[in-house]
Amino acid sequence: MALDVRRIAVFGSSPISVPVFDTIRCWFHVVLAVVSEEPCVRRGKLVANPVRAWAQSHSIPMLNGAEATEEVLTKRLVDDAVDILFLLSYGRLLPQTLLDAPRIASINLHPSPLPWYRGAAPIERQIMDGCTQSAVSIIRMNGLLDRGELLAQEPFTIADSDYRTDVEASIIRVGAPLALHVLDQLSHGSATPLPQIGKGSYARKLKPDDDLIDWSGSMGQAYNLVRALAPEPCAFTYQGSNRLKIRRATPLSADAELPADAPCGMIGTFLRKRAAVHCSDGWLELLELQFPGKTPTSTSDLLNGRRLSPGTILRRNPSA
């Protein structure tokens, strides 16, 4: 297929945006990339924004929406004769004047079955809630948070063993061709917007305490939290005064040779080099952990090095 003459501006800031944007770049003319970039420092070094790096690698002009004013962005879209604004994981709500600047439409790819899980953390909240069915939704933006008319919606399955990175891979697999389909429809005037039906729900932004595991809850709740937050920021707990990240885990069957009456949060070992934590209704096996300032380590290595001790109670607060 020849490159489509429609001129696209892409808005996004996270790694999940890049593969979808790159698919669009292969079929349409991407004339501008806009990130919403606050400086991110990790271990003393400035972390490059993935969309910024992608745009630079393809010589695509770029603006930072965290610095440029609404007037500057709007004028740029008009001056660049942008036909369609395409947004994915941008992190900021765009004002109506900016949404009205493109000649055809401003659209958003949202990783949930809208109207469910509107808001800032739809992927994490769906996994935390144990959802097994999700969807990629593409809407025409209207200035309200994820409430625009639906242009397309394609379902996909979330497996019980899927971590956030697996779900993101499904979103990219489903979302990239769906984005091309909608862009093509909009280009040819054949899109049919439909209203969102139902009250839906809100996926509120993650707060620091949302990462903390409550071992008095169910095993499923703890497991879903681990899946939702790995590899960063990670679900965590406290072993003594150490903040211990749980990077990988898996539910144990009821016939595991561990005591059913153990206190919640207690570490138990079985089959010599395997460890699990007791929850209100069962045991969650620990597979990969990370202590402060250390690299991620398998549970068997931590047991060998005696950094993980059977009988220790993992808690929600640090203790001496």
mmCIF file of N, CA and C in Angstrom, residues 269-320:
data_model
loop_
_atom_site.group_PDB
_atom_site.id
_atom_site.type_symbol
_atom_site.label_atom_id
_atom_site.label_comp_id
_atom_site.label_asym_id
_atom_site.label_seq_id
_atom_site.Cartn_x
_atom_site.Cartn_y
_atom_site.Cartn_z
ATOM 1 N N THR A 269 8.278 -22.622 53.646
ATOM 2 C CA THR A 269 9.086 -23.252 52.601
ATOM 3 C C THR A 269 8.604 -24.679 52.365
ATOM 4 N N PHE A 270 8.815 -25.150 51.143
ATOM 5 C CA PHE A 270 8.426 -26.508 50.779
ATOM 6 C C PHE A 270 9.329 -26.975 49.638
ATOM 7 N N LEU A 271 9.424 -28.263 49.500
ATOM 8 C CA LEU A 271 10.297 -28.861 48.481
ATOM 9 C C LEU A 271 11.695 -28.227 48.499
ATOM 10 N N ARG A 272 12.171 -27.940 49.692
ATOM 11 C CA ARG A 272 13.521 -27.468 50.007
ATOM 12 C C ARG A 272 13.820 -26.045 49.550
ATOM 13 N N LYS A 273 13.631 -25.731 48.279
ATOM 14 C CA LYS A 273 14.066 -24.433 47.784
ATOM 15 C C LYS A 273 12.941 -23.588 47.213
ATOM 16 N N ARG A 274 11.713 -23.814 47.688
ATOM 17 C CA ARG A 274 10.585 -23.005 47.240
ATOM 18 C C ARG A 274 9.930 -22.368 48.457
ATOM 19 N N ALA A 275 9.394 -21.167 48.262
ATOM 20 C CA ALA A 275 8.805 -20.426 49.385
ATOM 21 C C ALA A 275 7.480 -19.820 48.962
ATOM 22 N N ALA A 276 6.589 -19.674 49.943
ATOM 23 C CA ALA A 276 5.271 -19.092 49.698
ATOM 24 C C ALA A 276 4.866 -18.251 50.899
ATOM 25 N N VAL A 277 3.891 -17.366 50.669
ATOM 26 C CA VAL A 277 3.362 -16.523 51.745
ATOM 27 C C VAL A 277 1.903 -16.879 51.954
ATOM 28 N N HIS A 278 1.492 -16.970 53.223
ATOM 29 C CA HIS A 278 0.116 -17.343 53.516
ATOM 30 C C HIS A 278 -0.802 -16.122 53.447
ATOM 31 N N CYS A 279 -1.890 -16.267 52.709
ATOM 32 C CA CYS A 279 -2.948 -15.254 52.630
ATOM 33 C C CYS A 279 -4.171 -15.793 53.369
ATOM 34 N N SER A 280 -5.267 -15.076 53.342
ATOM 35 C CA SER A 280 -6.435 -15.485 54.116
ATOM 36 C C SER A 280 -7.019 -16.812 53.642
ATOM 37 N N ASP A 281 -6.836 -17.144 52.363
ATOM 38 C CA ASP A 281 -7.467 -18.343 51.818
ATOM 39 C C ASP A 281 -6.505 -19.276 51.094
ATOM 40 N N GLY A 282 -5.208 -19.122 51.320
ATOM 41 C CA GLY A 282 -4.259 -20.016 50.661
ATOM 42 C C GLY A 282 -2.863 -19.420 50.627
ATOM 43 N N TRP A 283 -1.999 -20.067 49.861
ATOM 44 C CA TRP A 283 -0.588 -19.690 49.798
ATOM 45 C C TRP A 283 -0.228 -19.172 48.409
ATOM 46 N N LEU A 284 0.552 -18.092 48.382
ATOM 47 C CA LEU A 284 1.063 -17.528 47.135
ATOM 48 C C LEU A 284 2.559 -17.812 47.076
ATOM 49 N N GLU A 285 2.967 -18.567 46.050
ATOM 50 C CA GLU A 285 4.385 -18.891 45.915
ATOM 51 C C GLU A 285 5.157 -17.683 45.402
ATOM 52 N N LEU A 286 6.301 -17.424 46.009
ATOM 53 C CA LEU A 286 7.179 -16.328 45.598
ATOM 54 C C LEU A 286 8.213 -16.867 44.614
ATOM 55 N N LEU A 287 8.348 -16.221 43.472
ATOM 56 C CA LEU A 287 9.267 -16.690 42.438
ATOM 57 C C LEU A 287 10.469 -15.767 42.246
ATOM 58 N N GLU A 288 10.232 -14.460 42.262
ATOM 59 C CA GLU A 288 11.325 -13.498 42.070
ATOM 60 C C GLU A 288 11.070 -12.279 42.935
ATOM 61 N N LEU A 289 12.100 -11.887 43.691
ATOM 62 C CA LEU A 289 11.982 -10.784 44.640
ATOM 63 C C LEU A 289 13.118 -9.789 44.412
ATOM 64 N N GLN A 290 12.978 -8.613 45.020
ATOM 65 C CA GLN A 290 14.033 -7.611 44.914
ATOM 66 C C GLN A 290 14.122 -6.822 46.200
ATOM 67 N N PHE A 291 15.286 -6.898 46.854
ATOM 68 C CA PHE A 291 15.545 -6.100 48.048
ATOM 69 C C PHE A 291 16.052 -4.721 47.635
ATOM 70 N N PRO A 292 15.950 -3.724 48.521
ATOM 71 C CA PRO A 292 16.393 -2.358 48.182
ATOM 72 C C PRO A 292 17.850 -2.329 47.737
ATOM 73 N N GLY A 293 18.084 -1.676 46.594
ATOM 74 C CA GLY A 293 19.449 -1.523 46.095
ATOM 75 C C GLY A 293 20.047 -2.773 45.483
ATOM 76 N N LYS A 294 19.266 -3.839 45.373
ATOM 77 C CA LYS A 294 19.763 -5.099 44.834
ATOM 78 C C LYS A 294 19.083 -5.421 43.500
ATOM 79 N N THR A 295 19.664 -6.350 42.768
ATOM 80 C CA THR A 295 19.057 -6.792 41.517
ATOM 81 C C THR A 295 17.959 -7.814 41.815
ATOM 82 N N PRO A 296 17.011 -7.988 40.915
ATOM 83 C CA PRO A 296 15.984 -9.026 41.105
ATOM 84 C C PRO A 296 16.642 -10.401 41.247
ATOM 85 N N THR A 297 16.112 -11.194 42.189
ATOM 86 C CA THR A 297 16.723 -12.479 42.523
ATOM 87 C C THR A 297 15.653 -13.541 42.681
ATOM 88 N N SER A 298 15.964 -14.764 42.247
ATOM 89 C CA SER A 298 15.017 -15.865 42.421
ATOM 90 C C SER A 298 14.886 -16.213 43.895
ATOM 91 N N THR A 299 13.728 -16.720 44.260
ATOM 92 C CA THR A 299 13.479 -17.076 45.653
ATOM 93 C C THR A 299 14.438 -18.154 46.126
ATOM 94 N N SER A 300 14.753 -19.133 45.276
ATOM 95 C CA SER A 300 15.664 -20.210 45.675
ATOM 96 C C SER A 300 17.041 -19.666 46.037
ATOM 97 N N ASP A 301 17.531 -18.664 45.287
ATOM 98 C CA ASP A 301 18.830 -18.068 45.614
ATOM 99 C C ASP A 301 18.767 -17.295 46.925
ATOM 100 N N LEU A 302 17.648 -16.624 47.177
ATOM 101 C CA LEU A 302 17.509 -15.893 48.440
ATOM 102 C C LEU A 302 17.459 -16.852 49.628
ATOM 103 N N LEU A 303 16.818 -18.006 49.444
ATOM 104 C CA LEU A 303 16.792 -19.010 50.513
ATOM 105 C C LEU A 303 18.189 -19.568 50.758
ATOM 106 N N ASN A 304 18.927 -19.805 49.671
ATOM 107 C CA ASN A 304 20.294 -20.314 49.821
ATOM 108 C C ASN A 304 21.174 -19.319 50.557
ATOM 109 N N GLY A 305 20.976 -18.026 50.250
ATOM 110 C CA GLY A 305 21.778 -16.991 50.891
ATOM 111 C C GLY A 305 21.229 -16.546 52.234
ATOM 112 N N ARG A 306 20.141 -17.166 52.667
ATOM 113 C CA ARG A 306 19.508 -16.891 53.962
ATOM 114 C C ARG A 306 19.022 -15.441 54.097
ATOM 115 N N ARG A 307 18.696 -14.821 52.957
ATOM 116 C CA ARG A 307 18.106 -13.490 53.015
ATOM 117 C C ARG A 307 16.591 -13.583 53.160
ATOM 118 N N LEU A 308 16.074 -14.776 52.927
ATOM 119 C CA LEU A 308 14.643 -15.029 53.086
ATOM 120 C C LEU A 308 14.510 -16.162 54.096
ATOM 121 N N SER A 309 13.812 -15.912 55.174
ATOM 122 C CA SER A 309 13.795 -16.860 56.290
ATOM 123 C C SER A 309 12.406 -17.447 56.510
ATOM 124 N N PRO A 310 12.284 -18.777 56.548
ATOM 125 C CA PRO A 310 10.997 -19.406 56.868
ATOM 126 C C PRO A 310 10.506 -18.957 58.239
ATOM 127 N N GLY A 311 9.204 -18.736 58.341
ATOM 128 C CA GLY A 311 8.611 -18.313 59.601
ATOM 129 C C GLY A 311 8.532 -16.809 59.765
ATOM 130 N N THR A 312 9.268 -16.059 58.930
ATOM 131 C CA THR A 312 9.197 -14.597 58.982
ATOM 132 C C THR A 312 7.801 -14.130 58.574
ATOM 133 N N ILE A 313 7.312 -13.091 59.231
ATOM 134 C CA ILE A 313 6.015 -12.513 58.882
ATOM 135 C C ILE A 313 6.242 -11.257 58.042
ATOM 136 N N LEU A 314 5.723 -11.278 56.835
ATOM 137 C CA LEU A 314 5.769 -10.098 55.980
ATOM 138 C C LEU A 314 4.623 -9.181 56.372
ATOM 139 N N ARG A 315 4.907 -7.863 56.423
ATOM 140 C CA ARG A 315 3.935 -6.922 56.994
ATOM 141 C C ARG A 315 3.695 -5.732 56.068
ATOM 142 N N ARG A 316 2.705 -4.924 56.434
ATOM 143 C CA ARG A 316 2.364 -3.719 55.671
ATOM 144 C C ARG A 316 3.156 -2.504 56.136
ATOM 145 N N ASN A 317 3.865 -2.633 57.257
ATOM 146 C CA ASN A 317 4.668 -1.524 57.783
ATOM 147 C C ASN A 317 6.053 -2.037 58.163
ATOM 148 N N PRO A 318 7.086 -1.198 58.036
ATOM 149 C CA PRO A 318 8.426 -1.646 58.440
ATOM 150 C C PRO A 318 8.514 -1.823 59.943
ATOM 151 N N SER A 319 9.289 -2.801 60.366
ATOM 152 C CA SER A 319 9.503 -3.045 61.801
ATOM 153 C C SER A 319 10.987 -3.243 62.050
ATOM 154 N N ALA A 320 11.405 -2.976 63.250
ATOM 155 C CA ALA A 320 12.820 -3.076 63.594
ATOM 156 C C ALA A 320 13.261 -4.531 63.615
#
